[in-house]
Coordinates of N, CA and C in Angstrom, one line a residue:
K123 N 108.1 -15.4 -26.1 CA 109.2 -16.8 -25.7 C 108.2 -17.8 -25.3
K124 N 107.6 -17.3 -24.1 CA 106.5 -18.5 -23.6 C 105.8 -19.0 -24.8
E125 N 105.2 -18.0 -25.5 CA 104.3 -18.7 -26.6 C 105.2 -19.5 -27.4
K126 N 106.3 -19.4 -27.8 CA 107.0 -19.9 -28.7 C 107.3 -21.3 -28.1
D127 N 107.9 -21.1 -26.5 CA 108.1 -22.4 -26.1 C 106.9 -23.4 -26.1
Y128 N 105.8 -22.6 -25.8 CA 104.4 -23.5 -25.7 C 104.1 -23.8 -27.2
E129 N 104.5 -23.0 -28.2 CA 104.0 -23.6 -29.4 C 105.0 -24.8 -29.9
K130 N 106.4 -24.5 -29.3 CA 107.2 -25.9 -29.6 C 106.9 -27.1 -28.8
R131 N 106.3 -27.0 -27.7 CA 105.7 -27.8 -27.0 C 104.7 -28.8 -27.5
M132 N 103.8 -27.9 -27.9 CA 102.3 -28.2 -28.7 C 102.9 -28.9 -29.8
I133 N 103.8 -28.5 -30.7 CA 104.2 -29.1 -32.1 C 105.0 -30.5 -31.4
L134 N 105.8 -30.5 -30.5 CA 106.3 -31.7 -30.2 C 105.3 -32.6 -29.7
A135 N 104.4 -32.2 -28.9 CA 103.4 -33.2 -28.4 C 102.4 -33.7 -29.5
M136 N 102.2 -32.8 -30.7 CA 101.3 -33.3 -31.6 C 102.3 -34.2 -32.4
E137 N 103.6 -34.1 -32.6 CA 104.6 -34.8 -33.3 C 104.5 -36.1 -32.6
I138 N 104.7 -36.2 -31.1 CA 104.5 -37.5 -30.4 C 103.4 -38.2 -30.6
D139 N 102.4 -37.7 -30.6 CA 101.0 -38.2 -30.9 C 100.9 -38.7 -32.1
R140 N 101.4 -37.9 -33.2 CA 101.4 -38.5 -34.4 C 102.3 -39.9 -34.5
L141 N 103.5 -39.9 -33.8 CA 104.3 -41.0 -33.9 C 103.8 -42.2 -33.3
K142 N 103.2 -41.8 -32.3 CA 102.6 -42.8 -31.4 C 101.1 -43.5 -32.3
E143 N 100.6 -42.6 -32.8 CA 99.4 -43.2 -33.7 C 100.1 -43.8 -34.9
I144 N 101.0 -43.4 -35.4 CA 101.9 -44.2 -36.2 C 101.9 -45.6 -35.9
D145 N 102.8 -45.3 -34.7 CA 103.3 -46.9 -34.0 C 102.2 -47.9 -33.7
A146 N 101.2 -47.3 -33.2 CA 100.0 -48.1 -32.9 C 99.3 -48.8 -34.2
R147 N 99.2 -47.8 -35.3 CA 98.6 -48.5 -36.5 C 99.5 -49.5 -37.1
E148 N 100.9 -49.4 -37.0 CA 101.9 -50.4 -37.4 C 101.7 -51.6 -36.6
A149 N 101.7 -51.4 -35.2 CA 101.5 -52.5 -34.3 C 100.1 -53.2 -34.9
E150 N 98.9 -52.7 -35.0 CA 97.9 -53.1 -35.6 C 97.9 -53.8 -36.8
E151 N 98.5 -53.4 -37.8 CA 98.8 -53.8 -39.0 C 99.9 -55.2 -38.6
Q152 N 100.4 -55.3 -37.8 CA 101.7 -56.4 -37.6 C 100.8 -57.5 -37.1
E153 N 99.8 -57.0 -36.2 CA 98.7 -58.0 -35.5 C 98.0 -58.6 -36.5
K154 N 97.4 -57.9 -37.4 CA 96.4 -58.3 -38.6 C 97.2 -59.2 -39.1
L155 N 98.4 -58.9 -39.7 CA 99.2 -59.7 -40.4 C 99.6 -61.2 -39.8
K156 N 99.8 -61.0 -38.6 CA 100.2 -62.2 -37.7 C 99.3 -63.0 -37.7
K157 N 97.8 -62.5 -37.6 CA 96.5 -63.4 -37.4 C 96.4 -64.1 -38.9
M158 N 96.8 -63.2 -39.8 CA 96.4 -63.6 -41.3 C 97.5 -65.0 -41.5
I159 N 98.6 -64.7 -41.2 CA 99.7 -65.6 -41.3 C 99.2 -67.2 -40.6
E160 N 99.0 -66.8 -39.3 CA 98.4 -67.9 -38.4 C 97.1 -68.6 -38.9
G161 N 96.1 -67.8 -39.6 CA 95.0 -68.6 -40.2 C 95.4 -69.4 -41.4
R162 N 96.2 -68.8 -42.1 CA 96.8 -69.4 -43.5 C 97.7 -70.6 -42.9
K163 N 98.5 -70.7 -42.0 CA 99.2 -71.8 -41.4 C 97.9 -72.9 -41.0
I164 N 96.9 -72.6 -40.4 CA 95.8 -73.5 -39.9 C 95.2 -74.0 -41.3
I165 N 94.9 -73.2 -42.1 CA 94.3 -73.7 -43.4 C 95.2 -74.6 -44.0
E166 N 96.4 -74.4 -44.2 CA 97.3 -75.1 -45.0 C 97.5 -76.7 -44.4
K167 N 97.4 -76.5 -42.9 CA 97.4 -77.7 -41.9 C 96.6 -78.4 -42.1
Q168 N 95.2 -77.9 -42.3 CA 93.9 -78.7 -42.5 C 94.0 -79.3 -43.8
I169 N 94.3 -78.5 -44.9 CA 94.5 -79.3 -46.3 C 95.4 -80.3 -46.2
E170 N 96.7 -80.3 -45.8 CA 97.3 -81.4 -45.5 C 97.0 -82.6 -44.9
E171 N 96.2 -82.3 -43.8 CA 95.6 -83.2 -43.0 C 94.4 -84.2 -43.8
R172 N 93.9 -83.3 -44.6 CA 92.8 -84.0 -45.5 C 93.4 -84.7 -46.7
R173 N 94.5 -84.1 -47.1 CA 95.3 -85.1 -48.1 C 95.7 -86.2 -47.6
Q174 N 96.4 -86.1 -46.6 CA 96.7 -87.4 -45.8 C 95.6 -88.4 -45.4
A175 N 94.7 -87.9 -45.0 CA 93.3 -88.7 -45.0 C 93.0 -89.1 -46.1
R176 N 92.9 -88.5 -47.2 CA 92.4 -89.0 -48.4 C 93.7 -90.2 -49.2
L177 N 94.7 -89.9 -48.9 CA 95.8 -90.8 -49.3 C 95.6 -92.3 -48.6
L178 N 95.5 -92.1 -47.3 CA 95.3 -93.3 -46.4 C 93.9 -93.9 -46.8
Q179 N 93.0 -93.3 -47.2 CA 91.6 -93.9 -47.7 C 91.9 -94.6 -49.1
E180 N 92.8 -93.9 -49.8 CA 92.9 -94.7 -51.3 C 94.0 -95.8 -51.1
E181 N 94.8 -95.7 -50.2 CA 95.6 -96.8 -50.0 C 94.6 -98.0 -49.1
A182 N 94.1 -97.7 -48.5 CA 92.9 -98.7 -47.7 C 92.2 -99.4 -48.8
R183 N 91.7 -98.7 -49.8 CA 90.8 -99.1 -50.8 C 91.2 -99.8 -51.8
D184 N 92.7 -99.4 -52.1 CA 93.7 -100.1 -53.0 C 93.9 -101.6 -52.2
Q185 N 94.4 -101.5 -51.3 CA 94.6 -102.7 -50.6 C 93.3 -103.7 -50.4
E186 N 92.3 -103.1 -50.4 CA 90.9 -103.9 -50.3 C 90.7 -104.7 -51.6
N187 N 90.8 -103.7 -52.6 CA 90.9 -104.1 -54.2 C 91.7 -105.3 -54.3
R188 N 93.0 -104.9 -53.9 CA 93.9 -106.2 -54.1 C 93.8 -107.5 -53.4
E189 N 93.2 -107.5 -52.2 CA 92.6 -108.5 -51.6 C 91.4 -109.2 -52.4
M190 N 90.7 -108.4 -52.6 CA 89.3 -109.0 -53.3 C 90.1 -109.6 -55.0
L191 N 90.8 -108.9 -55.6 CA 91.2 -109.8 -56.9 C 92.1 -110.8 -56.4
K192 N 92.6 -110.9 -55.3 CA 93.8 -112.1 -54.9 C 92.4 -113.3 -54.4
Q193 N 91.4 -112.8 -53.8 CA 90.2 -113.7 -53.7 C 89.6 -114.6 -54.8
I194 N 89.3 -113.5 -55.8 CA 88.7 -114.0 -57.2 C 89.7 -114.7 -57.9
E195 N 90.9 -114.5 -58.0 CA 92.0 -115.3 -58.5 C 92.1 -116.5 -57.9
L196 N 92.1 -116.8 -56.5 CA 92.2 -117.8 -55.7 C 90.8 -118.6 -56.2
Y197 N 89.7 -118.0 -56.3 CA 88.3 -118.5 -56.7 C 88.3 -119.4 -57.7
Q198 N 88.9 -118.7 -58.8 CA 88.9 -118.9 -60.5 C 90.0 -120.3 -60.5
Q199 N 91.1 -120.1 -59.8 CA 92.0 -121.2 -59.9 C 91.4 -122.6 -58.8
Q200 N 90.3 -122.5 -58.0 CA 89.9 -123.6 -57.3 C 88.9 -124.0 -58.2
E201 N 87.9 -123.2 -58.8 CA 87.1 -123.6 -60.0 C 87.9 -124.4 -61.2
E202 N 88.9 -123.7 -62.0 CA 89.5 -124.4 -62.6 C 90.1 -125.9 -62.4
E203 N 90.5 -125.7 -60.9 CA 91.0 -127.2 -60.7 C 89.9 -128.1 -60.5
K204 N 88.8 -127.7 -59.9 CA 87.5 -128.5 -59.9 C 87.1 -129.1 -61.4
A205 N 87.3 -128.3 -62.3 CA 86.6 -128.3 -63.4 C 87.7 -129.6 -64.2
R206 N 89.1 -129.3 -63.9 CA 89.8 -130.4 -64.4 C 89.8 -131.7 -63.6
R207 N 89.5 -131.7 -62.5 CA 89.5 -132.9 -61.7 C 88.3 -133.6 -62.2
K208 N 87.1 -133.0 -62.5 CA 86.1 -133.5 -63.1 C 85.9 -134.1 -64.6
E209 N 86.6 -133.2 -65.4 CA 87.0 -133.6 -66.6 C 87.8 -135.0 -66.6
E210 N 88.9 -135.0 -65.8 CA 89.7 -136.3 -65.4 C 88.9 -137.5 -65.1
L211 N 87.9 -137.2 -64.3 CA 87.2 -138.2 -63.6 C 86.2 -138.6 -64.8
A212 N 85.7 -137.9 -65.7 CA 84.8 -138.1 -66.8 C 85.7 -139.1 -67.8
I213 N 87.0 -138.5 -68.0 CA 87.6 -139.6 -69.0 C 87.8 -140.8 -68.5
K214 N 88.3 -140.6 -67.1 CA 88.5 -142.3 -66.5 C 87.6 -142.9 -66.4
S215 N 86.2 -142.3 -66.1 CA 85.0 -143.2 -66.3 C 84.7 -143.7 -67.7
R216 N 84.8 -143.0 -68.7 CA 84.7 -143.5 -70.0 C 85.7 -144.4 -70.4
E217 N 87.0 -144.4 -70.1 CA 88.0 -145.4 -70.3 C 87.5 -146.6 -69.3
E218 N 86.9 -146.6 -68.2 CA 86.4 -147.7 -67.4 C 85.4 -148.6 -68.1
I219 N 84.4 -147.6 -68.6 CA 83.1 -148.1 -69.4 C 83.7 -148.9 -70.6
I220 N 84.7 -148.1 -71.3 CA 85.3 -148.8 -72.5 C 85.8 -150.3 -72.2
R221 N 86.6 -150.1 -71.2 CA 87.3 -151.3 -70.9 C 86.3 -152.4 -70.4
V222 N 85.6 -152.1 -69.4 CA 84.4 -153.2 -69.0 C 83.7 -153.8 -70.1
N223 N 83.3 -152.8 -71.1 CA 82.7 -153.2 -72.5 C 83.3 -154.1 -73.2
E224 N 84.8 -153.8 -73.2 CA 85.8 -154.5 -73.9 C 85.9 -156.2 -73.3
E225 N 85.9 -156.1 -72.1 CA 86.1 -157.3 -71.2 C 84.7 -158.1 -71.5
H226 N 83.8 -157.4 -71.5 CA 82.3 -158.1 -71.6 C 82.4 -158.7 -73.1
I227 N 82.7 -157.8 -74.2 CA 82.6 -158.4 -75.5 C 83.6 -159.6 -75.4
K228 N 84.7 -159.3 -74.8 CA 85.7 -160.5 -75.0 C 85.2 -161.7 -74.3
T229 N 84.5 -161.6 -73.2 CA 83.9 -162.6 -72.4 C 83.0 -163.4 -73.3
K230 N 82.0 -162.6 -73.8 CA 81.0 -163.3 -74.7 C 81.7 -163.8 -75.9
R231 N 82.7 -163.4 -76.5 CA 83.2 -164.0 -77.5 C 83.9 -165.3 -77.1
E232 N 84.7 -165.2 -76.1 CA 85.1 -166.6 -75.5 C 84.1 -167.4 -75.0
R233 N 83.0 -167.1 -74.6 CA 82.1 -168.0 -74.1 C 81.3 -168.6 -75.6
K234 N 81.1 -167.7 -76.4 CA 80.4 -168.1 -77.8 C 81.5 -169.3 -78.4
L235 N 82.8 -169.0 -78.4 CA 83.8 -169.9 -79.0 C 83.9 -171.3 -78.2
Q236 N 84.0 -171.3 -76.8 CA 83.6 -172.4 -75.9 C 82.2 -172.9 -76.0
E237 N 81.2 -172.5 -76.4 CA 80.0 -173.2 -76.7 C 80.1 -173.9 -77.9
K238 N 80.9 -173.0 -79.0 CA 80.9 -173.6 -80.3 C 81.6 -174.9 -80.3
K239 N 82.9 -175.0 -79.4 CA 83.6 -176.0 -79.2 C 83.0 -177.2 -78.7
E240 N 82.0 -176.8 -77.7 CA 81.3 -177.6 -76.9 C 80.3 -178.6 -77.8
E241 N 79.8 -177.6 -78.6 CA 78.9 -178.2 -79.8 C 79.6 -179.1 -80.7
E242 N 80.6 -178.9 -81.0 CA 81.5 -179.5 -81.9 C 82.0 -180.7 -81.3
M243 N 82.4 -180.8 -80.0 CA 82.7 -182.0 -79.3 C 81.4 -182.9 -79.1
M244 N 80.4 -182.3 -78.9 CA 79.3 -182.9 -78.7 C 79.0 -183.8 -80.2
A245 N 78.9 -182.8 -81.1 CA 78.9 -183.4 -82.5 C 79.3 -184.4 -82.8
A246 N 81.1 -184.4 -82.5 CA 82.0 -185.6 -82.8 C 81.5 -186.8 -82.0
Y247 N 81.0 -186.8 -80.9 CA 80.8 -187.9 -80.1 C 79.4 -188.6 -80.4
Q248 N 78.5 -187.8 -81.3 CA 77.4 -188.4 -81.8 C 77.4 -188.9 -83.2

């Protein structure tokens, strides 16, 4: 009977050891799984942070490009305005030259007419 009791206790002790070992392995597996999940979360967080940083960089670059295009457009408008004013000035200058030439021609013609009249009047008195 003692041997049977001893044997039962031994079997029971072995079963307890086996169960403890199974529990320890399960706990170890759970810890590994927990660490893997934590590692995965860290990696996912890093990926998201990098994605956000990339988006911010792209947005900053886009904003910079928009500003540059705005500056280019403003510069082009200023250049077009400058060219338009230059053309207007050239047209006004040509018109002024034509007007002065016409006045000069008119004055010359009037002077010739005046001289002719004076010559005729002199000729009439002689």
